[in-house]
Short mmCIF file of C-alpha atoms and ligand atoms in Angstrom, two decimals:
data_model
loop_
_atom_site.label_atom_id
_atom_site.label_comp_id
_atom_site.label_asym_id
_atom_site.label_seq_id
_atom_site.Cartn_x
_atom_site.Cartn_y
_atom_site.Cartn_z
CA UNK R 1 103.03 183.89 127.62
CA UNK R 2 99.96 185.77 128.75
CA UNK R 3 98.62 188.02 125.62
CA UNK R 4 97.59 191.52 125.76
CA UNK R 5 95.42 193.67 124.24
CA UNK R 6 96.65 197.82 124.82
CA UNK R 7 93.82 200.26 123.55
CA UNK R 8 95.66 203.48 123.47
CA UNK R 9 94.93 206.47 121.08
CA UNK R 10 98.26 208.11 122.13
CA UNK R 11 100.29 206.56 120.08
CA UNK R 12 103.58 207.44 122.19
CA UNK R 13 102.01 206.04 125.14
CA UNK R 14 101.13 202.80 123.63
CA UNK R 15 104.37 202.68 122.12
CA UNK R 16 105.99 202.85 125.60
CA UNK R 17 103.96 200.49 127.18
CA UNK R 18 104.33 197.97 124.57
CA UNK R 19 108.16 197.75 124.64
CA UNK R 20 107.69 197.47 128.44
CA UNK R 21 104.99 194.23 128.29
CA UNK R 22 107.48 193.11 125.76
CA UNK R 23 110.78 193.31 127.59
CA UNK R 24 108.45 191.26 130.28
CA UNK R 25 107.63 188.47 127.98
CA UNK R 26 104.20 189.37 127.14
CA UNK R 27 102.76 189.40 123.91
CA UNK R 28 101.03 192.67 122.67
CA UNK R 29 99.17 194.28 120.37
CA UNK R 30 97.40 197.85 119.92
CA UNK R 31 94.04 198.77 119.46
CA UNK R 32 94.05 202.88 118.98
CA UNK R 33 90.02 203.58 119.42
CA UNK R 34 86.95 202.06 121.22
CA UNK R 35 86.02 200.39 117.95
CA UNK R 36 88.85 198.50 117.04
CA UNK R 37 88.70 197.37 120.56
CA UNK R 38 86.25 196.05 120.61
CA UNK R 39 86.60 193.90 117.39
CA UNK R 40 89.98 192.91 118.31
CA UNK R 41 88.39 191.56 121.66
CA UNK R 42 85.57 189.66 120.01
CA UNK R 43 87.40 188.50 117.43
CA UNK R 44 91.17 187.19 119.16
CA UNK R 45 92.04 185.52 122.23
CA UNK R 46 93.66 187.62 124.98
CA UNK R 47 94.67 187.41 128.93
CA UNK R 48 94.29 190.49 129.73
CA UNK R 49 92.89 194.26 128.47
CA UNK R 50 94.96 197.47 130.12
CA UNK R 51 92.23 199.67 128.49
CA UNK R 52 91.97 203.96 128.34
CA UNK R 53 89.16 205.22 129.21
CA UNK R 54 89.93 208.20 126.85
CA UNK R 55 89.27 207.00 124.02
CA UNK R 56 87.52 208.31 120.06
CA UNK R 57 84.87 207.17 119.35
CA UNK R 58 84.10 205.09 121.80
CA UNK R 59 85.62 205.79 125.63
CA UNK R 60 87.03 203.27 127.76
CA UNK R 61 83.98 202.36 129.75
CA UNK R 62 81.57 202.44 126.96
CA UNK R 63 84.64 199.66 125.83
CA UNK R 64 84.31 198.24 128.91
CA UNK R 65 80.46 197.82 128.99
CA UNK R 66 80.06 196.39 125.91
CA UNK R 67 82.86 193.45 126.18
CA UNK R 68 80.85 192.61 129.46
CA UNK R 69 77.33 192.62 127.59
CA UNK R 70 79.19 190.15 124.73
CA UNK R 71 80.00 187.61 127.91
CA UNK R 72 83.77 188.31 126.73
CA UNK R 73 85.32 187.30 130.06
CA UNK R 74 88.93 188.69 129.50
CA UNK R 75 90.08 190.48 132.14
CA UNK R 76 90.22 194.24 132.16
CA UNK R 77 92.41 197.28 133.55
CA UNK R 78 91.57 200.65 133.17
CA UNK R 79 93.72 203.15 132.40
CA UNK R 80 92.87 206.60 133.78
CA UNK R 81 92.83 210.22 134.27
CA UNK R 82 90.07 210.86 136.21
CA UNK R 83 90.96 210.60 140.21
CA UNK R 84 87.17 210.54 141.61
CA UNK R 85 86.14 207.90 143.51
CA UNK R 86 82.83 207.74 141.91
CA UNK R 87 84.24 207.05 138.77
CA UNK R 88 87.07 204.90 139.12
CA UNK R 89 84.08 202.65 141.52
CA UNK R 90 81.92 203.23 137.89
CA UNK R 91 84.53 201.26 136.24
CA UNK R 92 84.90 198.39 138.18
CA UNK R 93 81.00 198.07 138.57
CA UNK R 94 80.87 197.85 134.53
CA UNK R 95 82.90 194.92 134.68
CA UNK R 96 86.85 195.99 134.60
CA UNK R 97 89.21 193.82 137.02
CA UNK R 98 91.25 196.67 138.10
CA UNK R 99 92.31 200.42 137.82
CA UNK R 100 95.53 202.35 136.99
CA UNK R 101 95.68 206.23 137.41
CA UNK R 102 97.83 207.71 134.82
CA UNK R 103 100.33 208.94 135.51
CA UNK R 104 100.91 205.45 136.76
CA UNK R 105 104.97 204.38 137.18
CA UNK R 106 106.25 201.66 134.83
CA UNK R 107 106.73 199.17 137.90
CA UNK R 108 103.08 199.47 139.40
CA UNK R 109 101.22 198.51 136.17
CA UNK R 110 103.72 195.89 135.74
CA UNK R 111 102.27 194.30 139.15
CA UNK R 112 98.82 195.28 138.97
CA UNK R 113 98.84 193.08 135.75
CA UNK R 114 100.61 190.56 137.36
CA UNK R 115 97.93 190.34 139.79
CA UNK R 116 95.10 190.42 137.42
CA UNK R 117 96.63 187.70 135.76
CA UNK R 118 97.17 185.55 138.56
CA UNK R 119 93.69 185.48 139.49
CA UNK R 120 92.75 183.64 136.26
CA UNK R 121 95.68 180.50 137.15
CA UNK R 122 93.23 180.75 141.10
CA UNK R 123 90.49 180.29 139.56
CA UNK R 124 91.91 177.58 136.90
CA UNK R 125 91.60 175.09 139.60
CA UNK R 126 94.80 173.75 141.99
CA UNK R 127 95.22 174.43 145.79
CA UNK R 128 95.37 177.62 147.43
CA UNK R 129 98.01 177.93 150.64
CA UNK R 130 98.14 180.55 152.92
CA UNK R 131 99.26 179.78 156.92
CA UNK R 132 98.89 176.08 157.53
CA UNK R 133 95.71 176.52 155.84
CA UNK R 134 94.47 175.07 151.37
CA UNK R 135 91.43 175.26 150.08
CA UNK R 136 91.47 173.09 147.27
CA UNK R 137 89.58 174.75 144.51
CA UNK R 138 89.58 170.85 142.66
CA UNK R 139 87.75 168.92 145.49
CA UNK R 140 85.76 172.46 146.89
CA UNK R 141 87.19 171.49 150.50
CA UNK R 142 89.22 173.27 152.99
CA UNK R 143 91.64 172.19 154.98
CA UNK R 144 93.82 173.48 158.27
CA UNK R 145 96.15 171.98 159.78
CA UNK R 146 96.23 168.82 157.02
CA UNK R 147 92.04 167.96 158.32
CA UNK R 148 89.20 168.82 156.22
CA UNK R 149 87.78 171.43 157.99
CA UNK R 150 83.38 171.50 157.31
CA UNK R 151 83.22 174.78 155.71
CA UNK R 152 79.68 174.82 154.13
CA UNK R 153 79.51 176.20 150.39
CA UNK R 154 78.58 179.37 150.61
CA UNK R 155 81.52 179.48 153.21
CA UNK R 156 83.88 178.29 150.35
CA UNK R 157 82.33 181.12 147.75
CA UNK R 158 83.21 183.39 150.39
CA UNK R 159 86.79 182.20 150.59
CA UNK R 160 86.90 181.64 146.84
CA UNK R 161 86.16 185.64 146.45
CA UNK R 162 88.67 186.48 149.06
CA UNK R 163 91.63 184.94 147.72
CA UNK R 164 90.73 186.18 143.84
CA UNK R 165 91.12 189.74 145.11
CA UNK R 166 93.68 188.87 148.18
CA UNK R 167 94.83 192.07 149.18
CA UNK R 168 92.11 194.09 148.72
CA UNK R 169 89.34 195.54 150.66
CA UNK R 170 85.83 193.50 149.46
CA UNK R 171 82.72 195.55 151.13
CA UNK R 172 80.04 193.92 151.93
CA UNK R 173 78.11 194.18 149.05
CA UNK R 174 80.47 192.85 147.19
CA UNK R 175 81.02 189.82 149.32
CA UNK R 176 77.12 189.15 148.77
CA UNK R 177 77.15 189.20 145.13
CA UNK R 178 80.19 186.58 145.52
CA UNK R 179 78.72 184.69 147.67
CA UNK R 180 74.98 184.74 147.80
CA UNK R 181 74.61 185.86 144.03
CA UNK R 182 73.56 189.55 142.51
CA UNK R 183 70.18 190.83 143.02
CA UNK R 184 70.15 189.26 146.32
CA UNK R 185 68.88 190.47 149.06
CA UNK R 186 70.92 189.56 152.53
CA UNK R 187 71.34 191.74 155.62
CA UNK R 188 74.67 192.80 156.24
CA UNK R 189 75.11 191.47 159.88
CA UNK R 190 74.32 187.71 157.85
CA UNK R 191 77.76 188.73 155.91
CA UNK R 192 79.42 189.16 159.20
CA UNK R 193 78.11 186.21 160.76
CA UNK R 194 79.12 183.89 157.90
CA UNK R 195 82.61 185.60 158.14
CA UNK R 196 82.91 184.60 162.03
CA UNK R 197 82.18 181.31 160.76
CA UNK R 198 84.75 180.71 158.50
CA UNK R 199 87.60 182.52 160.60
CA UNK R 200 86.46 179.63 163.24
CA UNK R 201 87.53 177.61 160.35
CA UNK R 202 90.67 178.86 158.69
CA UNK R 203 91.90 181.08 161.57
CA UNK R 204 94.35 179.79 164.77
CA UNK R 205 92.90 182.50 166.65
CA UNK R 206 89.46 183.52 165.38
CA UNK R 207 89.35 186.30 167.76
CA UNK R 208 92.72 188.03 166.27
CA UNK R 209 92.62 187.02 162.72
CA UNK R 210 95.50 187.03 161.18
CA UNK R 211 94.09 186.30 156.93
CA UNK R 212 90.71 187.55 157.32
CA UNK R 213 90.26 191.03 158.14
CA UNK R 214 88.11 193.34 159.05
CA UNK R 215 88.38 196.89 157.67
CA UNK R 216 86.64 199.41 159.70
CA UNK R 217 83.52 201.20 157.72
CA UNK R 218 84.69 199.60 154.44
CA UNK R 219 84.63 195.41 154.97
CA UNK R 220 86.95 192.72 155.29
CA UNK R 221 90.35 192.14 153.82
CA UNK R 222 92.05 188.41 153.16
CA UNK R 223 95.52 188.77 153.75
CA UNK R 224 96.74 185.10 152.65
CA1 CA B 301 93.96 208.32 125.39
#
């Protein structure tokens, strides 16, 4: 079962979280401040860190940044009471995998946890299926209707990024970072061009995409 480190200084909230997650079958432990969180993130193996932003000694943003700086890749969900969009984005740019705004419902949190843990299962290889397509991560192959499709390495990387973050809007910048790499200059039109090509390979009706959707003004979303 997955191991979750709960980082929360408020004892009652931490206890409720721990009780809920244990009922779900997760193994859990609690860290009560930012420094303890850093120590335990580095010293033990976790599948996920639930990281509150408002913490004594070091806040959750700082902890998140330092964990990533130390090249620890454990999944992180930020628990934030701050609702400003900029701060959410900041959290994600710092390397968090997702965020949940307080107050949250236990059900919403459970769903987010499952979604984030599922990304690791996908990355561990195997075959991802949607519609009549199969993406074979072990072989680096895409099949449509049982037949291999010629996908370029770039298209494969785009598709992998979409599958990892399915259901979520990805901006063109996020797609560039995922497929071309950080700091590479690519025009937005180039991204659109590759998406169009990808649609031809995975959609039954590329002009009316069912899976690779455009989200006006924001980017693209994969509903697979
Ligand atoms: Ca707190």
